[in-house]
Each structure stands twice: as structure tokens, then as C-alpha cells.
Amino acid sequence: GENVEQHPSTLSVQEGDSAVIKCTYSDSASNYFPWYKQELGKRPQLIIDIRSNVGEKKDQRIAVTLNKTAKHFSLHITETQPEDSAVYFCAASNPGTASKLTFGTGTRLQVTL
Amino acid sequence: DAGITQSPRYKITETGRQVTLMCHQTWSHSYMFWYRQDLGHGLRLIYYSAAADITDKGEVPDGYVVSRSKTENFPLTLESATRSQTSVYFCAARGTGGEGYEQYFGPGTRLTVT
């Protein structure tokens, strides 16, 4: 089955700096890659996603890039703010397996003042 | 996100007891999922359902039972709760095709087994 690895497990940046979180996946048939943000005690919230026919997608301060050949994708947050502090999860899904999401183990992002 | 609810939000039960966690969606999405979230393990899939009366195992199904008699409801039952099932449980739903890849989560149920 699919295996998703996520790095780093913790990341601390200063307000205004950029943050990058990386994920690799194992199943070359996976074609959908969402990113979720989870604040303490809350549900995971979808913040951006990308499909395998696109190499990059941007939404204001966040962007996701996908390298299908290398089987890795990354989340980029620019101009970080304290409210960006949360745990971020990447995931991958394969349409051949009912598009079930396989999640990475999460990255705790701390944005310091 | 308000279209998917879970109950109870918090539950304490004793080892060996049966407990059922409820999940309800107002969208009529075909797919529904149950995950557990534990520190260091992220989100792990327990069971999922592609439609009413169609369910299948996920990554960690042992000790759990699901049913889906109606599209909008997807209850998860722990037949005989164990301490290892202490966790936060999230239900999720998504549609099919088109923009239907997007999966949305309920608010979660924090379960403690003593």
C-alpha cells in the first residue's frame, strides 16, 4: 500500500520567514495530494491540494509543488504569521484504492515573534 | 465543515464496555471514513464506506465495527473497549468525481478507556 513520509517533524521559524515541509510517497499511481492544517484541539482543515497533472499550485501565502518523477511534494508558506502555528499533515491518494488518503505523521510548525 | 458532526465529543468508558461513536453528514456524500489520531502516528484509517451498505477495512480495523444503513450516518462501535483504543476519533466525508476528492473532517471524539 501507499506510504507517506513527512519531514521535518518539528519546525520553528521567525515571523515573516518562509517555512517548507516535505513529503515523499511510494505509490506512483497516487494522483491527489492534499495538505491539512490542524490547530490544537481542532479538526484537520484542508488548506490546499494538488493533482498529478499540475506541478505547482498557489493560494495567497501558501503553495504546493509536486515532483511526480521523484515522488515528492512540498508545502511552502511565505511571510509566516503566528496564526500559522499548527500541525500540518500531507496526504496522498490513489484512485485505484477508493481514493483513500494515506497521511504523513505531521509537522509541528511554531512561528515565533 | 459544519456539515459533518460527531457525538459524543468526549467519552470516558471502562475496559470491556461497548461504545458507539456517531457520525452524521448533511451533504449526502458517498464516501465516509473513520480515523484515529494518536501522538506519533498521525491519522490512521480504521474503516471506510463507499455508499450505504458498503464498508471496508482500513489500516487498523481490529476491535472496531461499522455499519452504514443510511447515507448520512456512519457509526463506529468498539465492541469491547481496550485501553489501547484511547484516542481521538475523526469521521470524514467526501464526494465522488469532479471536485469530490476534497475530504472534510468532523470535530472529533476524544475517547478515554480506563
PDB file of C-alpha atoms in Angstrom:
ATOM      1  CA  GLY A   1       0.000   0.000   0.000  1.00  0.00           C
ATOM      2  CA  GLU A   2       0.852   3.669  -0.052  1.00  0.00           C
ATOM      3  CA  ASN A   3       3.429   5.022   2.374  1.00  0.00           C
ATOM      4  CA  VAL A   4       3.871   8.733   3.016  1.00  0.00           C
ATOM      5  CA  GLU A   5       6.870  10.145   4.839  1.00  0.00           C
ATOM      6  CA  GLN A   6       6.905  13.708   6.112  1.00  0.00           C
ATOM      7  CA  HIS A   7       9.791  15.904   7.258  1.00  0.00           C
ATOM      8  CA  PRO A   8      10.627  17.641   9.452  1.00  0.00           C
ATOM      9  CA  SER A   9       8.566  16.560  12.443  1.00  0.00           C
ATOM     10  CA  THR A  10       9.027  19.975  14.058  1.00  0.00           C
ATOM     11  CA  LEU A  11       9.881  23.317  12.522  1.00  0.00           C
ATOM     12  CA  SER A  12      10.450  26.642  14.198  1.00  0.00           C
ATOM     13  CA  VAL A  13      10.647  29.850  12.165  1.00  0.00           C
ATOM     14  CA  GLN A  14      10.583  33.526  12.950  1.00  0.00           C
ATOM     15  CA  GLU A  15       7.589  35.583  11.956  1.00  0.00           C
ATOM     16  CA  GLY A  16       7.971  36.755   8.377  1.00  0.00           C
ATOM     17  CA  ASP A  17      10.277  33.914   7.352  1.00  0.00           C
ATOM     18  CA  SER A  18       9.301  31.102   4.994  1.00  0.00           C
ATOM     19  CA  ALA A  19       8.552  27.526   6.022  1.00  0.00           C
ATOM     20  CA  VAL A  20       8.886  24.413   3.873  1.00  0.00           C
ATOM     21  CA  ILE A  21       7.526  20.975   4.702  1.00  0.00           C
ATOM     22  CA  LYS A  22       8.377  17.997   2.515  1.00  0.00           C
ATOM     23  CA  CYS A  23       6.656  14.694   1.851  1.00  0.00           C
ATOM     24  CA  THR A  24       7.508  11.643  -0.190  1.00  0.00           C
ATOM     25  CA  TYR A  25       5.126   8.940  -1.334  1.00  0.00           C
ATOM     26  CA  SER A  26       5.679   5.410  -2.548  1.00  0.00           C
ATOM     27  CA  ASP A  27       2.798   4.597  -4.902  1.00  0.00           C
ATOM     28  CA  SER A  28       3.388   6.001  -8.386  1.00  0.00           C
ATOM     29  CA  ALA A  29      -0.347   5.661  -9.100  1.00  0.00           C
ATOM     30  CA  SER A  30      -1.254   8.260  -6.462  1.00  0.00           C
ATOM     31  CA  ASN A  31      -2.712  11.336  -8.102  1.00  0.00           C
ATOM     32  CA  TYR A  32      -4.120  13.596  -5.394  1.00  0.00           C
ATOM     33  CA  PHE A  33      -2.102  15.307  -2.672  1.00  0.00           C
ATOM     34  CA  PRO A  34      -3.868  17.450  -0.066  1.00  0.00           C
ATOM     35  CA  TRP A  35      -2.418  19.362   2.859  1.00  0.00           C
ATOM     36  CA  TYR A  36      -4.244  19.767   6.149  1.00  0.00           C
ATOM     37  CA  LYS A  37      -3.699  22.189   8.998  1.00  0.00           C
ATOM     38  CA  GLN A  38      -4.671  21.151  12.499  1.00  0.00           C
ATOM     39  CA  GLU A  39      -4.753  23.592  15.371  1.00  0.00           C
ATOM     40  CA  LEU A  40      -4.626  22.295  18.919  1.00  0.00           C
ATOM     41  CA  GLY A  41      -7.831  20.516  19.850  1.00  0.00           C
ATOM     42  CA  LYS A  42      -9.413  21.126  16.447  1.00  0.00           C
ATOM     43  CA  ARG A  43     -10.209  19.056  13.389  1.00  0.00           C
ATOM     44  CA  PRO A  44      -7.810  18.852  10.415  1.00  0.00           C
ATOM     45  CA  GLN A  45      -8.690  21.538   7.878  1.00  0.00           C
ATOM     46  CA  LEU A  46      -7.910  21.284   4.171  1.00  0.00           C
ATOM     47  CA  ILE A  47      -5.727  24.242   3.196  1.00  0.00           C
ATOM     48  CA  ILE A  48      -4.533  23.365  -0.296  1.00  0.00           C
ATOM     49  CA  ASP A  49      -4.347  20.386  -2.611  1.00  0.00           C
ATOM     50  CA  ILE A  50      -2.743  19.439  -5.895  1.00  0.00           C
ATOM     51  CA  ARG A  51      -3.433  16.835  -8.523  1.00  0.00           C
ATOM     52  CA  SER A  52      -0.849  14.925 -10.501  1.00  0.00           C
ATOM     53  CA  ASN A  53      -1.457  16.822 -13.731  1.00  0.00           C
ATOM     54  CA  VAL A  54      -0.235  20.057 -12.107  1.00  0.00           C
ATOM     55  CA  GLY A  55       3.289  20.862 -10.916  1.00  0.00           C
ATOM     56  CA  GLU A  56       2.529  23.806  -8.680  1.00  0.00           C
ATOM     57  CA  LYS A  57      -0.455  25.489  -7.078  1.00  0.00           C
ATOM     58  CA  LYS A  58      -0.564  28.689  -5.097  1.00  0.00           C
ATOM     59  CA  ASP A  59      -3.114  30.290  -2.813  1.00  0.00           C
ATOM     60  CA  GLN A  60      -2.012  33.596  -1.318  1.00  0.00           C
ATOM     61  CA  ARG A  61       0.842  32.795   1.095  1.00  0.00           C
ATOM     62  CA  ILE A  62       0.762  29.044   0.651  1.00  0.00           C
ATOM     63  CA  ALA A  63       1.915  26.980  -2.286  1.00  0.00           C
ATOM     64  CA  VAL A  64       2.384  23.320  -3.039  1.00  0.00           C
ATOM     65  CA  THR A  65       4.808  21.810  -5.525  1.00  0.00           C
ATOM     66  CA  LEU A  66       4.754  18.282  -6.896  1.00  0.00           C
ATOM     67  CA  ASN A  67       7.559  16.284  -8.485  1.00  0.00           C
ATOM     68  CA  LYS A  68       5.993  13.124  -9.866  1.00  0.00           C
ATOM     69  CA  THR A  69       9.272  11.683 -11.076  1.00  0.00           C
ATOM     70  CA  ALA A  70      10.839  11.885  -7.638  1.00  0.00           C
ATOM     71  CA  LYS A  71       7.524  11.170  -5.909  1.00  0.00           C
ATOM     72  CA  HIS A  72       7.701  14.078  -3.546  1.00  0.00           C
ATOM     73  CA  PHE A  73       5.638  17.164  -2.843  1.00  0.00           C
ATOM     74  CA  SER A  74       6.185  20.155  -0.626  1.00  0.00           C
ATOM     75  CA  LEU A  75       4.219  22.841   1.200  1.00  0.00           C
ATOM     76  CA  HIS A  76       5.626  26.351   1.157  1.00  0.00           C
ATOM     77  CA  ILE A  77       4.374  29.066   3.500  1.00  0.00           C
ATOM     78  CA  THR A  78       5.729  32.554   2.932  1.00  0.00           C
ATOM     79  CA  GLU A  79       5.638  35.533   5.272  1.00  0.00           C
ATOM     80  CA  THR A  80       4.711  33.324   8.197  1.00  0.00           C
ATOM     81  CA  GLN A  81       2.475  34.686  10.918  1.00  0.00           C
ATOM     82  CA  PRO A  82       1.814  33.470  14.477  1.00  0.00           C
ATOM     83  CA  GLU A  83      -1.559  32.093  13.374  1.00  0.00           C
ATOM     84  CA  ASP A  84       0.270  29.727  11.039  1.00  0.00           C
ATOM     85  CA  SER A  85       1.445  27.827  14.121  1.00  0.00           C
ATOM     86  CA  ALA A  86      -0.199  24.395  13.946  1.00  0.00           C
ATOM     87  CA  VAL A  87       0.425  20.808  12.910  1.00  0.00           C
ATOM     88  CA  TYR A  88       0.458  20.259   9.161  1.00  0.00           C
ATOM     89  CA  PHE A  89      -0.283  16.915   7.532  1.00  0.00           C
ATOM     90  CA  CYS A  90       0.367  15.858   3.969  1.00  0.00           C
ATOM     91  CA  ALA A  91      -1.542  13.017   2.360  1.00  0.00           C
ATOM     92  CA  ALA A  92      -1.691  11.045  -0.862  1.00  0.00           C
ATOM     93  CA  SER A  93      -4.424   9.055  -2.525  1.00  0.00           C
ATOM     94  CA  ASN A  94      -4.664   6.531  -5.318  1.00  0.00           C
ATOM     95  CA  PRO A  95      -7.895   6.378  -7.305  1.00  0.00           C
ATOM     96  CA  GLY A  96      -7.481   2.626  -7.537  1.00  0.00           C
ATOM     97  CA  THR A  97      -7.971   2.288  -3.780  1.00  0.00           C
ATOM     98  CA  ALA A  98     -11.217   4.255  -3.449  1.00  0.00           C
ATOM     99  CA  SER A  99      -9.061   7.369  -3.228  1.00  0.00           C
ATOM    100  CA  LYS A 100      -8.373   6.686   0.432  1.00  0.00           C
ATOM    101  CA  LEU A 101      -5.991   9.196   1.933  1.00  0.00           C
ATOM    102  CA  THR A 102      -2.728   7.995   3.454  1.00  0.00           C
ATOM    103  CA  PHE A 103      -1.335  10.629   5.808  1.00  0.00           C
ATOM    104  CA  GLY A 104       2.149  11.618   6.811  1.00  0.00           C
ATOM    105  CA  THR A 105       2.900  11.779  10.521  1.00  0.00           C
ATOM    106  CA  GLY A 106       2.675  15.559  10.685  1.00  0.00           C
ATOM    107  CA  THR A 107       4.918  18.604  11.152  1.00  0.00           C
ATOM    108  CA  ARG A 108       4.521  20.872  14.131  1.00  0.00           C
ATOM    109  CA  LEU A 109       5.196  24.422  12.926  1.00  0.00           C
ATOM    110  CA  GLN A 110       5.979  27.077  15.503  1.00  0.00           C
ATOM    111  CA  VAL A 111       6.119  30.689  14.344  1.00  0.00           C
ATOM    112  CA  THR A 112       7.928  32.829  16.869  1.00  0.00           C
ATOM    113  CA  LEU A 113       7.726  36.604  17.235  1.00  0.00           C
TER     114      LEU A 113
ATOM    115  CA  ASP B   1     -17.197  21.681   7.761  1.00  0.00           C
ATOM    116  CA  ALA B   2     -20.363  22.334   9.734  1.00  0.00           C
ATOM    117  CA  GLY B   3     -21.974  19.675   7.521  1.00  0.00           C
ATOM    118  CA  ILE B   4     -20.366  16.837   9.425  1.00  0.00           C
ATOM    119  CA  THR B   5     -20.957  16.298  13.119  1.00  0.00           C
ATOM    120  CA  GLN B   6     -19.819  13.752  15.680  1.00  0.00           C
ATOM    121  CA  SER B   7     -21.226  12.696  19.024  1.00  0.00           C
ATOM    122  CA  PRO B   8     -20.345  12.482  21.760  1.00  0.00           C
ATOM    123  CA  ARG B   9     -17.444  14.927  21.698  1.00  0.00           C
ATOM    124  CA  TYR B  10     -15.943  13.383  24.844  1.00  0.00           C
ATOM    125  CA  LYS B  11     -16.426   9.919  26.269  1.00  0.00           C
ATOM    126  CA  ILE B  12     -14.934   8.022  29.180  1.00  0.00           C
ATOM    127  CA  THR B  13     -15.642   4.319  29.333  1.00  0.00           C
ATOM    128  CA  GLU B  14     -14.324   1.264  31.105  1.00  0.00           C
ATOM    129  CA  THR B  15     -12.382  -1.616  29.651  1.00  0.00           C
ATOM    130  CA  GLY B  16     -14.671  -4.253  28.193  1.00  0.00           C
ATOM    131  CA  ARG B  17     -17.647  -1.997  27.599  1.00  0.00           C
ATOM    132  CA  GLN B  18     -19.222  -1.444  24.230  1.00  0.00           C
ATOM    133  CA  VAL B  19     -19.264   2.117  22.985  1.00  0.00           C
ATOM    134  CA  THR B  20     -20.609   3.656  19.804  1.00  0.00           C
ATOM    135  CA  LEU B  21     -19.368   6.864  18.232  1.00  0.00           C
ATOM    136  CA  MET B  22     -21.765   8.621  15.929  1.00  0.00           C
ATOM    137  CA  CYS B  23     -21.064  10.496  12.716  1.00  0.00           C
ATOM    138  CA  HIS B  24     -23.608  12.434  10.672  1.00  0.00           C
ATOM    139  CA  GLN B  25     -23.220  14.416   7.448  1.00  0.00           C
ATOM    140  CA  THR B  26     -25.699  16.733   5.776  1.00  0.00           C
ATOM    141  CA  TRP B  27     -24.108  16.694   2.315  1.00  0.00           C
ATOM    142  CA  SER B  28     -25.127  13.197   1.145  1.00  0.00           C
ATOM    143  CA  HIS B  29     -21.501  12.494   0.172  1.00  0.00           C
ATOM    144  CA  SER B  30     -20.886   8.936  -0.939  1.00  0.00           C
ATOM    145  CA  TYR B  31     -17.688   8.258   0.960  1.00  0.00           C
ATOM    146  CA  MET B  32     -17.290   8.331   4.719  1.00  0.00           C
ATOM    147  CA  PHE B  33     -14.248   7.447   6.792  1.00  0.00           C
ATOM    148  CA  TRP B  34     -13.209   6.815  10.365  1.00  0.00           C
ATOM    149  CA  TYR B  35      -9.717   7.696  11.558  1.00  0.00           C
ATOM    150  CA  ARG B  36      -7.966   7.549  14.869  1.00  0.00           C
ATOM    151  CA  GLN B  37      -5.299  10.038  15.809  1.00  0.00           C
ATOM    152  CA  ASP B  38      -2.546   9.181  18.224  1.00  0.00           C
ATOM    153  CA  LEU B  39       0.619  11.057  19.020  1.00  0.00           C
ATOM    154  CA  GLY B  40       3.409   9.963  16.704  1.00  0.00           C
ATOM    155  CA  HIS B  41       1.091   8.105  14.341  1.00  0.00           C
ATOM    156  CA  GLY B  42      -0.803  10.860  12.593  1.00  0.00           C
ATOM    157  CA  LEU B  43      -4.182   9.880  11.213  1.00  0.00           C
ATOM    158  CA  ARG B  44      -4.798   6.194  10.635  1.00  0.00           C
ATOM    159  CA  LEU B  45      -7.780   4.850   8.742  1.00  0.00           C
ATOM    160  CA  ILE B  46      -9.977   2.416  10.647  1.00  0.00           C
ATOM    161  CA  TYR B  47     -12.868   1.784   8.252  1.00  0.00           C
ATOM    162  CA  TYR B  48     -14.451   3.473   5.296  1.00  0.00           C
ATOM    163  CA  SER B  49     -17.661   3.276   3.330  1.00  0.00           C
ATOM    164  CA  ALA B  50     -18.238   3.965  -0.359  1.00  0.00           C
ATOM    165  CA  ALA B  51     -22.038   4.076  -0.061  1.00  0.00           C
ATOM    166  CA  ALA B  52     -24.881   2.838   2.108  1.00  0.00           C
ATOM    167  CA  ASP B  53     -24.369  -0.831   2.984  1.00  0.00           C
ATOM    168  CA  ILE B  54     -20.832  -0.854   1.536  1.00  0.00           C
ATOM    169  CA  THR B  55     -17.996  -0.805   4.047  1.00  0.00           C
ATOM    170  CA  ASP B  56     -14.366  -1.903   4.016  1.00  0.00           C
ATOM    171  CA  LYS B  57     -11.411  -2.154   6.339  1.00  0.00           C
ATOM    172  CA  GLY B  58      -8.693   0.407   6.591  1.00  0.00           C
ATOM    173  CA  GLU B  59      -5.260   0.213   8.152  1.00  0.00           C
ATOM    174  CA  VAL B  60      -6.274  -0.510  11.788  1.00  0.00           C
ATOM    175  CA  PRO B  61      -9.726  -2.198  11.864  1.00  0.00           C
ATOM    176  CA  ASP B  62      -9.234  -4.728  14.675  1.00  0.00           C
ATOM    177  CA  GLY B  63     -11.632  -4.220  17.578  1.00  0.00           C
ATOM    178  CA  TYR B  64     -13.985  -1.961  15.629  1.00  0.00           C
ATOM    179  CA  VAL B  65     -17.264  -2.492  13.796  1.00  0.00           C
ATOM    180  CA  VAL B  66     -19.057  -0.133  11.435  1.00  0.00           C
ATOM    181  CA  SER B  67     -22.381  -0.003   9.680  1.00  0.00           C
ATOM    182  CA  ARG B  68     -23.976   2.322   7.181  1.00  0.00           C
ATOM    183  CA  SER B  69     -27.683   1.776   6.718  1.00  0.00           C
ATOM    184  CA  LYS B  70     -28.239   5.405   5.662  1.00  0.00           C
ATOM    185  CA  THR B  71     -26.007   7.591   3.508  1.00  0.00           C
ATOM    186  CA  GLU B  72     -25.819  10.323   6.138  1.00  0.00           C
ATOM    187  CA  ASN B  73     -24.814   8.208   9.141  1.00  0.00           C
ATOM    188  CA  PHE B  74     -21.703   6.149   9.768  1.00  0.00           C
ATOM    189  CA  PRO B  75     -21.452   4.886  13.378  1.00  0.00           C
ATOM    190  CA  LEU B  76     -18.292   3.287  14.747  1.00  0.00           C
ATOM    191  CA  THR B  77     -18.633   0.694  17.502  1.00  0.00           C
ATOM    192  CA  LEU B  78     -15.958  -0.568  19.850  1.00  0.00           C
ATOM    193  CA  GLU B  79     -17.353  -3.947  20.808  1.00  0.00           C
ATOM    194  CA  SER B  80     -15.189  -4.431  23.900  1.00  0.00           C
ATOM    195  CA  ALA B  81     -13.133  -1.343  24.588  1.00  0.00           C
ATOM    196  CA  THR B  82      -9.451  -1.673  25.483  1.00  0.00           C
ATOM    197  CA  ARG B  83      -7.031   0.925  26.855  1.00  0.00           C
ATOM    198  CA  SER B  84      -5.163   0.885  23.541  1.00  0.00           C
ATOM    199  CA  GLN B  85      -8.291   2.342  21.944  1.00  0.00           C
ATOM    200  CA  THR B  86      -7.926   5.531  23.929  1.00  0.00           C
ATOM    201  CA  SER B  87      -7.578   8.071  21.153  1.00  0.00           C
ATOM    202  CA  VAL B  88      -9.173  10.930  19.268  1.00  0.00           C
ATOM    203  CA  TYR B  89     -11.529   9.662  16.588  1.00  0.00           C
ATOM    204  CA  PHE B  90     -12.327  11.658  13.485  1.00  0.00           C
ATOM    205  CA  CYS B  91     -15.037  10.993  10.977  1.00  0.00           C
ATOM    206  CA  ALA B  92     -14.680  12.382   7.449  1.00  0.00           C
ATOM    207  CA  ALA B  93     -16.693  12.569   4.248  1.00  0.00           C
ATOM    208  CA  ARG B  94     -16.099  13.327   0.599  1.00  0.00           C
ATOM    209  CA  GLY B  95     -17.980  13.148  -2.672  1.00  0.00           C
ATOM    210  CA  THR B  96     -17.122  11.339  -5.896  1.00  0.00           C
ATOM    211  CA  GLY B  97     -15.662  12.657  -9.126  1.00  0.00           C
ATOM    212  CA  GLY B  98     -15.172  16.242 -10.183  1.00  0.00           C
ATOM    213  CA  GLU B  99     -14.286  18.250  -7.120  1.00  0.00           C
ATOM    214  CA  GLY B 100     -15.162  15.288  -4.963  1.00  0.00           C
ATOM    215  CA  TYR B 101     -11.620  14.461  -3.946  1.00  0.00           C
ATOM    216  CA  GLU B 102     -11.824  17.003  -1.154  1.00  0.00           C
ATOM    217  CA  GLN B 103     -12.292  15.303   2.181  1.00  0.00           C
ATOM    218  CA  TYR B 104     -13.698  17.112   5.199  1.00  0.00           C
ATOM    219  CA  PHE B 105     -13.427  16.114   8.822  1.00  0.00           C
ATOM    220  CA  GLY B 106     -15.827  16.204  11.705  1.00  0.00           C
ATOM    221  CA  PRO B 107     -14.871  17.861  15.020  1.00  0.00           C
ATOM    222  CA  GLY B 108     -13.640  14.631  16.586  1.00  0.00           C
ATOM    223  CA  THR B 109     -14.488  12.494  19.621  1.00  0.00           C
ATOM    224  CA  ARG B 110     -11.975  12.170  22.434  1.00  0.00           C
ATOM    225  CA  LEU B 111     -12.348   8.686  23.893  1.00  0.00           C
ATOM    226  CA  THR B 112     -10.703   7.559  27.108  1.00  0.00           C
ATOM    227  CA  VAL B 113     -10.818   3.906  28.107  1.00  0.00           C
ATOM    228  CA  THR B 114     -10.000   3.338  31.776  1.00  0.00           C
TER     229      THR B 114
END
